[in-house]
Amino acid sequence: MFSVSPRCVDTKPQDMSATKGGLVIFTANSNPSSRELGRRIAERLGVELGKVQVYQEANRETRVQIEESVRGKDVFIIQTVSKDVNTTIMELLIMVYACRTSCARNIIGVIPYFPYSKQCKMRKRGSIVSKLLASMMCKAGLTHLITMDLHQKEIQGFFNIPVDNLRASPFLLQYIQEEIPDYRNAVIVAKSPASAKRAQSFAERLRLGIAVIHGEAQDAESDLVDGRHSPPTVKNIGAIHPSLEIPLLIPKEKPPITVVGDVGGRIAIIVDDIIDDVDSFLAAAETLKERGAYKIFVMATHGILSSDAPQLIEESAIDEVVVTNTIPHEIQKLQCPKIKTVDISMILSEAIRRIHNGESMSYLFRNIGMDD
């Protein structure tokens, strides 16, 4: 009688270049600065980028021409968000559809920063744009999505395909431990109660204290602008049945700015998922300086840094802004030396390798809780 030894399942990262055949990697972005992440991923996997032409015609229409066979292959389309976000989306959709009509076996989108992710809730008479975008991607032919640090994890439910929402926090935590001297004297700061969970996650992993800034002006994501909380106007009260007395919500008032937690004589590390409009970060930095913090860092996954953000950061009390390369920001770094970049191509490469080889993705989500 033959004895069969149990099969060992190795969940540790393997050699990046150990991929099966039939793998094609495309970059869908016509902006040269946005293709750098794709080149890094392809280099780690030991493959060359697929041949494709993506360009804008004179009438601003997007044209995609795939120049090699993708029949029966796993196609990974890496798309980073450029300044022209709508063109970026069209490039992705057209390339996905082109691969679908060219009989690709699987079409996996690698979109480190999911655009329109802040528009994931109903705003009065607006729309849930991220749901619309998810439907468009699925309709075009996407069979799987790899993304990173969605603004709201519930966005995964907008898709009817598998979604892997990777985390950049291990890379940012490593940066704190290796690049910030005396980080043991630091405190993790949430610039608003909305980001307290993220700050708590960082603080618990680094065994540091936490502080929360409360009393800022309400942002666009407050419940006050949700259409379901809108009371009827006074002139329409007469239309309500006389026997009904609907209680109205008491309007919110902005309390004085307070810092819950001790930051005096410490390094303050503000953490968030996106840094775009920097006004709230600058206000938080000024508040922390007034409370005695002697050095201020800002850590975020996605550095959009639009408009005059680099100049404002350079002139502010912030000592350093650390973001990942989910979004290209080389121009902003030239304008502001305080901006530093953490490379996350390693985890994206490993995710691509595991999906292509049919391996478990659980290793990439180890020690990640429900609130992370």
CSV table of C-alpha atoms in Angstrom, one decimal, residues 40-339:
chain,number,residue,atom,x,y,z
A,40,ARG,CA,9.0,48.5,-11.9
A,41,ILE,CA,6.4,45.7,-11.7
A,42,ALA,CA,7.5,44.1,-15.0
A,43,GLU,CA,11.1,44.2,-13.9
A,44,ARG,CA,10.3,42.5,-10.6
A,45,LEU,CA,8.4,39.8,-12.4
A,46,GLY,CA,11.1,39.2,-15.0
A,47,VAL,CA,8.9,40.0,-18.0
A,48,GLU,CA,8.7,42.7,-20.6
A,49,LEU,CA,5.9,45.1,-20.8
A,50,GLY,CA,3.4,44.2,-23.6
A,51,LYS,CA,3.4,46.2,-26.8
A,52,VAL,CA,0.5,48.6,-27.1
A,53,GLN,CA,-0.1,52.1,-28.4
A,54,VAL,CA,-2.3,54.4,-26.4
A,55,TYR,CA,-2.6,58.0,-27.6
A,56,GLN,CA,-5.0,60.9,-28.1
A,57,GLU,CA,-6.1,61.9,-31.6
A,58,ALA,CA,-6.4,65.5,-32.7
A,59,ASN,CA,-10.1,65.5,-31.7
A,60,ARG,CA,-9.2,64.3,-28.2
A,61,GLU,CA,-10.6,60.8,-28.7
A,62,THR,CA,-8.6,58.0,-27.1
A,63,ARG,CA,-7.2,55.3,-29.4
A,64,VAL,CA,-5.7,51.9,-28.2
A,65,GLN,CA,-3.9,49.5,-30.5
A,66,ILE,CA,-2.7,46.2,-29.0
A,67,GLU,CA,0.4,45.0,-31.0
A,68,GLU,CA,0.7,41.4,-29.8
A,69,SER,CA,-1.5,38.4,-29.4
A,70,VAL,CA,-3.4,38.1,-26.1
A,71,ARG,CA,-5.5,35.1,-27.1
A,72,GLY,CA,-5.9,32.7,-24.1
A,73,LYS,CA,-3.6,34.7,-21.9
A,74,ASP,CA,-3.9,36.4,-18.5
A,75,VAL,CA,-3.7,40.1,-19.2
A,76,PHE,CA,-2.8,42.5,-16.4
A,77,ILE,CA,-3.5,46.2,-17.2
A,78,ILE,CA,-1.7,48.6,-14.9
A,79,GLN,CA,-3.3,52.0,-14.8
A,80,THR,CA,-2.2,54.9,-12.6
A,81,VAL,CA,-4.3,58.0,-12.4
A,82,SER,CA,-2.8,61.0,-14.2
A,83,LYS,CA,-3.9,64.7,-13.9
A,84,ASP,CA,-6.6,64.1,-16.5
A,85,VAL,CA,-8.5,61.5,-14.6
A,86,ASN,CA,-11.3,61.1,-17.2
A,87,THR,CA,-8.9,60.4,-20.0
A,88,THR,CA,-7.2,57.8,-17.7
A,89,ILE,CA,-10.6,56.0,-17.2
A,90,MET,CA,-11.3,56.0,-20.9
A,91,GLU,CA,-7.9,54.5,-21.7
A,92,LEU,CA,-8.5,51.7,-19.2
A,93,LEU,CA,-12.0,50.9,-20.5
A,94,ILE,CA,-11.0,50.9,-24.1
A,95,MET,CA,-8.0,48.7,-23.4
A,96,VAL,CA,-10.0,46.2,-21.4
A,97,TYR,CA,-12.6,46.0,-24.1
A,98,ALA,CA,-9.9,45.6,-26.7
A,99,CYS,CA,-8.4,42.6,-24.8
A,100,ARG,CA,-11.9,41.1,-24.4
A,101,THR,CA,-12.6,41.2,-28.1
A,102,SER,CA,-9.1,39.8,-28.7
A,103,CYS,CA,-10.1,36.7,-26.7
A,104,ALA,CA,-7.9,37.2,-23.6
A,105,ARG,CA,-8.6,34.5,-21.0
A,106,ASN,CA,-8.6,36.8,-18.0
A,107,ILE,CA,-8.4,40.6,-17.8
A,108,ILE,CA,-7.2,41.9,-14.5
A,109,GLY,CA,-7.1,45.6,-13.7
A,110,VAL,CA,-4.3,46.8,-11.5
A,111,ILE,CA,-5.5,50.2,-10.3
A,112,PRO,CA,-3.6,51.3,-7.2
A,113,TYR,CA,-5.7,54.4,-6.7
A,114,PHE,CA,-9.3,53.9,-7.6
A,115,PRO,CA,-10.6,57.2,-9.1
A,116,TYR,CA,-13.8,58.8,-7.9
A,117,SER,CA,-13.5,56.8,-4.7
A,118,LYS,CA,-14.6,59.8,-2.6
A,119,GLN,CA,-17.9,59.9,-4.5
A,120,CYS,CA,-19.1,56.6,-3.0
A,121,LYS,CA,-22.1,58.0,-1.0
A,122,MET,CA,-25.3,59.8,-2.1
A,123,ARG,CA,-25.1,63.5,-1.9
A,124,LYS,CA,-28.5,65.1,-2.0
A,125,ARG,CA,-29.4,65.0,-5.7
A,126,GLY,CA,-26.0,63.7,-6.8
A,127,SER,CA,-25.0,60.2,-7.7
A,128,ILE,CA,-22.7,57.4,-6.5
A,129,VAL,CA,-20.1,57.8,-9.2
A,130,SER,CA,-17.8,55.0,-7.9
A,131,LYS,CA,-20.7,52.6,-8.4
A,132,LEU,CA,-21.1,53.8,-12.0
A,133,LEU,CA,-17.4,53.4,-12.6
A,134,ALA,CA,-17.4,49.9,-11.2
A,135,SER,CA,-20.3,48.9,-13.5
A,136,MET,CA,-18.5,50.4,-16.5
A,137,MET,CA,-15.3,48.4,-15.8
A,138,CYS,CA,-17.3,45.1,-15.4
A,139,LYS,CA,-19.3,45.8,-18.5
A,140,ALA,CA,-16.1,46.5,-20.5
A,141,GLY,CA,-14.8,43.0,-19.6
A,142,LEU,CA,-12.7,43.2,-16.4
A,143,THR,CA,-12.6,39.9,-14.6
A,144,HIS,CA,-10.6,40.8,-11.5
A,145,LEU,CA,-9.4,44.0,-9.8
A,146,ILE,CA,-6.3,44.7,-7.8
A,147,THR,CA,-6.4,48.0,-5.9
A,148,MET,CA,-4.9,49.6,-2.8
A,149,ASP,CA,-6.4,51.3,0.3
A,150,LEU,CA,-9.9,52.1,-1.1
A,151,HIS,CA,-11.2,55.3,0.4
A,152,GLN,CA,-14.2,53.2,1.7
A,153,LYS,CA,-13.9,49.4,1.8
A,154,GLU,CA,-17.6,49.1,0.9
A,155,ILE,CA,-16.6,50.1,-2.7
A,156,GLN,CA,-15.7,46.4,-3.2
A,157,GLY,CA,-19.4,45.6,-3.0
A,158,PHE,CA,-20.0,47.8,-6.2
A,159,PHE,CA,-18.3,45.1,-8.3
A,160,ASN,CA,-19.6,41.7,-9.3
A,161,ILE,CA,-16.0,40.5,-9.9
A,162,PRO,CA,-13.3,39.6,-7.3
A,163,VAL,CA,-11.6,42.6,-5.8
A,164,ASP,CA,-8.3,42.5,-3.9
A,165,ASN,CA,-7.9,45.6,-1.7
A,166,LEU,CA,-4.2,45.6,-0.8
A,167,ARG,CA,-2.7,47.6,2.1
A,168,ALA,CA,0.2,50.1,1.9
A,169,SER,CA,0.5,50.4,5.7
A,170,PRO,CA,3.3,47.8,6.1
A,171,PHE,CA,5.5,49.9,3.8
A,172,LEU,CA,4.6,53.2,5.7
A,173,LEU,CA,5.2,51.5,9.1
A,174,GLN,CA,8.6,50.3,7.8
A,175,TYR,CA,9.4,53.8,6.7
A,176,ILE,CA,8.6,55.2,10.2
A,177,GLN,CA,10.8,52.6,11.9
A,178,GLU,CA,13.8,53.0,9.6
A,179,GLU,CA,13.7,56.7,8.5
A,180,ILE,CA,12.3,58.6,11.5
A,181,PRO,CA,15.0,58.9,14.3
A,182,ASP,CA,13.6,58.5,17.8
A,183,TYR,CA,10.2,57.4,16.5
A,184,ARG,CA,9.6,55.9,19.9
A,185,ASN,CA,9.0,59.4,21.1
A,186,ALA,CA,6.3,59.9,18.4
A,187,VAL,CA,2.5,60.0,18.7
A,188,ILE,CA,0.1,59.0,15.8
A,189,VAL,CA,-2.4,61.7,15.0
A,190,ALA,CA,-5.8,61.6,13.4
A,191,LYS,CA,-6.6,65.0,11.9
A,192,SER,CA,-10.3,64.3,12.4
A,193,PRO,CA,-12.4,61.7,14.2
A,194,ALA,CA,-13.1,60.1,10.8
A,195,SER,CA,-9.5,59.0,10.4
A,196,ALA,CA,-9.2,57.8,14.0
A,197,LYS,CA,-9.4,54.1,13.1
A,198,ARG,CA,-6.5,54.3,10.8
A,199,ALA,CA,-4.5,56.2,13.4
A,200,GLN,CA,-5.4,53.6,16.0
A,201,SER,CA,-4.2,50.8,13.7
A,202,PHE,CA,-0.8,52.5,13.2
A,203,ALA,CA,-0.4,53.3,16.9
A,204,GLU,CA,-1.2,49.7,18.0
A,205,ARG,CA,1.4,48.2,15.6
A,206,LEU,CA,4.1,50.7,16.6
A,207,ARG,CA,3.2,50.6,20.3
A,208,LEU,CA,2.8,54.3,20.3
A,209,GLY,CA,0.2,56.8,21.7
A,210,ILE,CA,-2.6,58.3,19.7
A,211,ALA,CA,-4.1,61.8,19.5
A,212,VAL,CA,-7.2,63.0,17.7
A,213,ILE,CA,-7.9,66.6,16.5
A,214,HIS,CA,-11.5,67.5,17.0
A,215,GLY,CA,-13.4,70.6,16.0
A,216,GLU,CA,-12.4,71.2,12.4
A,217,ALA,CA,-14.8,72.5,9.8
A,218,GLN,CA,-17.0,69.7,8.4
A,219,ASP,CA,-15.8,68.3,5.2
A,220,ALA,CA,-17.9,67.2,2.2
A,221,GLU,CA,-18.4,63.7,3.7
A,222,SER,CA,-20.4,64.8,6.7
A,223,ASP,CA,-23.9,63.5,7.3
A,224,LEU,CA,-25.2,67.1,7.0
A,225,VAL,CA,-24.9,67.0,3.2
A,226,ASP,CA,-26.5,63.6,2.8
A,227,GLY,CA,-29.9,64.1,1.0
A,228,ARG,CA,-31.6,61.6,3.4
A,229,HIS,CA,-30.9,64.1,6.3
A,230,SER,CA,-32.3,67.1,4.5
A,231,PRO,CA,-35.3,68.6,6.4
A,232,PRO,CA,-38.1,70.1,4.3
A,233,THR,CA,-37.9,73.8,3.6
A,234,VAL,CA,-40.3,76.1,5.5
A,235,LYS,CA,-42.5,76.9,2.6
A,236,ASN,CA,-43.2,73.2,2.0
A,237,ILE,CA,-44.3,72.6,5.6
A,238,GLY,CA,-47.9,73.2,4.7
A,239,ALA,CA,-47.8,70.3,2.3
A,240,ILE,CA,-47.3,67.9,5.2
A,241,HIS,CA,-50.4,66.4,6.7
A,242,PRO,CA,-51.6,68.4,9.7
A,243,SER,CA,-51.6,65.3,11.9
A,244,LEU,CA,-47.9,64.7,11.3
A,245,GLU,CA,-45.2,66.4,13.4
A,246,ILE,CA,-41.9,65.3,11.9
A,247,PRO,CA,-39.0,66.2,14.3
A,248,LEU,CA,-36.2,68.0,12.5
A,249,LEU,CA,-32.5,67.4,13.1
A,250,ILE,CA,-30.7,69.9,15.3
A,251,PRO,CA,-28.1,71.6,13.1
A,252,LYS,CA,-24.5,70.8,14.0
A,253,GLU,CA,-22.2,73.5,15.3
A,254,LYS,CA,-18.4,73.6,14.9
A,255,PRO,CA,-16.9,73.2,18.4
A,256,PRO,CA,-13.6,74.8,19.3
A,257,ILE,CA,-10.5,72.9,18.0
A,258,THR,CA,-9.2,70.6,20.6
A,259,VAL,CA,-6.5,67.9,20.6
A,260,VAL,CA,-7.4,64.7,22.5
A,261,GLY,CA,-4.1,63.3,23.6
A,262,ASP,CA,-0.7,64.7,24.6
A,263,VAL,CA,1.6,65.8,21.8
A,264,GLY,CA,3.9,68.2,23.8
A,265,GLY,CA,7.6,67.6,23.2
A,266,ARG,CA,6.9,64.7,20.8
A,267,ILE,CA,7.0,63.9,17.1
A,268,ALA,CA,3.5,64.1,15.5
A,269,ILE,CA,2.8,61.7,12.7
A,270,ILE,CA,-0.5,62.5,10.9
A,271,VAL,CA,-1.9,59.5,9.0
A,272,ASP,CA,-4.6,59.3,6.3
A,273,ASP,CA,-5.4,57.5,3.1
A,274,ILE,CA,-5.4,60.4,0.6
A,275,ILE,CA,-3.7,63.8,0.6
A,276,ASP,CA,-5.0,66.1,-2.1
A,277,ASP,CA,-6.3,69.4,-0.8
A,278,VAL,CA,-3.7,70.1,1.9
A,279,ASP,CA,-5.6,72.8,3.8
A,280,SER,CA,-6.8,70.5,6.6
A,281,PHE,CA,-3.3,69.0,7.0
A,282,LEU,CA,-1.8,72.5,7.3
A,283,ALA,CA,-4.4,73.5,9.9
A,284,ALA,CA,-3.7,70.3,11.8
A,285,ALA,CA,0.1,70.9,11.7
A,286,GLU,CA,-0.4,74.5,13.1
A,287,THR,CA,-2.6,73.1,15.9
A,288,LEU,CA,0.0,70.5,16.7
A,289,LYS,CA,2.8,73.0,16.7
A,290,GLU,CA,0.8,75.2,19.2
A,291,ARG,CA,0.4,72.2,21.4
A,292,GLY,CA,4.1,71.6,21.6
A,293,ALA,CA,4.9,69.0,18.9
A,294,TYR,CA,8.5,69.7,17.7
A,295,LYS,CA,8.4,67.7,14.4
A,296,ILE,CA,5.5,66.9,12.1
A,297,PHE,CA,5.2,64.1,9.5
A,298,VAL,CA,2.3,63.4,7.2
A,299,MET,CA,1.8,59.8,6.0
A,300,ALA,CA,-0.7,58.9,3.3
A,301,THR,CA,-1.1,56.1,0.7
A,302,HIS,CA,-2.3,58.2,-2.2
A,303,GLY,CA,-0.5,61.5,-2.9
A,304,ILE,CA,-2.7,63.4,-5.4
A,305,LEU,CA,-1.2,66.7,-4.3
A,306,SER,CA,-3.1,68.8,-6.9
A,307,SER,CA,-3.1,72.5,-7.5
A,308,ASP,CA,-0.6,74.4,-5.4
A,309,ALA,CA,-0.3,71.7,-2.7
A,310,PRO,CA,3.6,71.4,-3.0
A,311,GLN,CA,4.1,75.1,-2.5
A,312,LEU,CA,1.8,75.2,0.5
A,313,ILE,CA,3.6,72.2,2.0
A,314,GLU,CA,7.0,73.8,1.5
A,315,GLU,CA,5.9,76.9,3.3
A,316,SER,CA,4.1,75.1,6.1
A,317,ALA,CA,5.1,73.7,9.6
A,318,ILE,CA,5.1,70.2,8.1
A,319,ASP,CA,8.6,68.7,8.1
A,320,GLU,CA,8.0,65.8,5.7
A,321,VAL,CA,5.2,64.3,3.6
A,322,VAL,CA,5.5,60.6,2.9
A,323,VAL,CA,3.3,59.0,0.2
A,324,THR,CA,3.5,55.9,-2.0
A,325,ASN,CA,3.9,55.7,-5.8
A,326,THR,CA,0.3,54.7,-6.4
A,327,ILE,CA,0.0,58.0,-8.2
A,328,PRO,CA,2.9,59.6,-10.1
A,329,HIS,CA,4.1,62.9,-8.4
A,330,GLU,CA,7.6,63.5,-9.7
A,331,ILE,CA,6.7,67.1,-10.7
A,332,GLN,CA,5.4,67.8,-7.2
A,333,LYS,CA,8.7,66.4,-5.7
A,334,LEU,CA,10.7,68.8,-7.7
A,335,GLN,CA,8.6,71.7,-6.4
A,336,CYS,CA,8.8,70.5,-2.8
A,337,PRO,CA,11.8,68.5,-1.4
A,338,LYS,CA,9.7,67.7,1.7
A,339,ILE,CA,7.7,65.1,-0.3
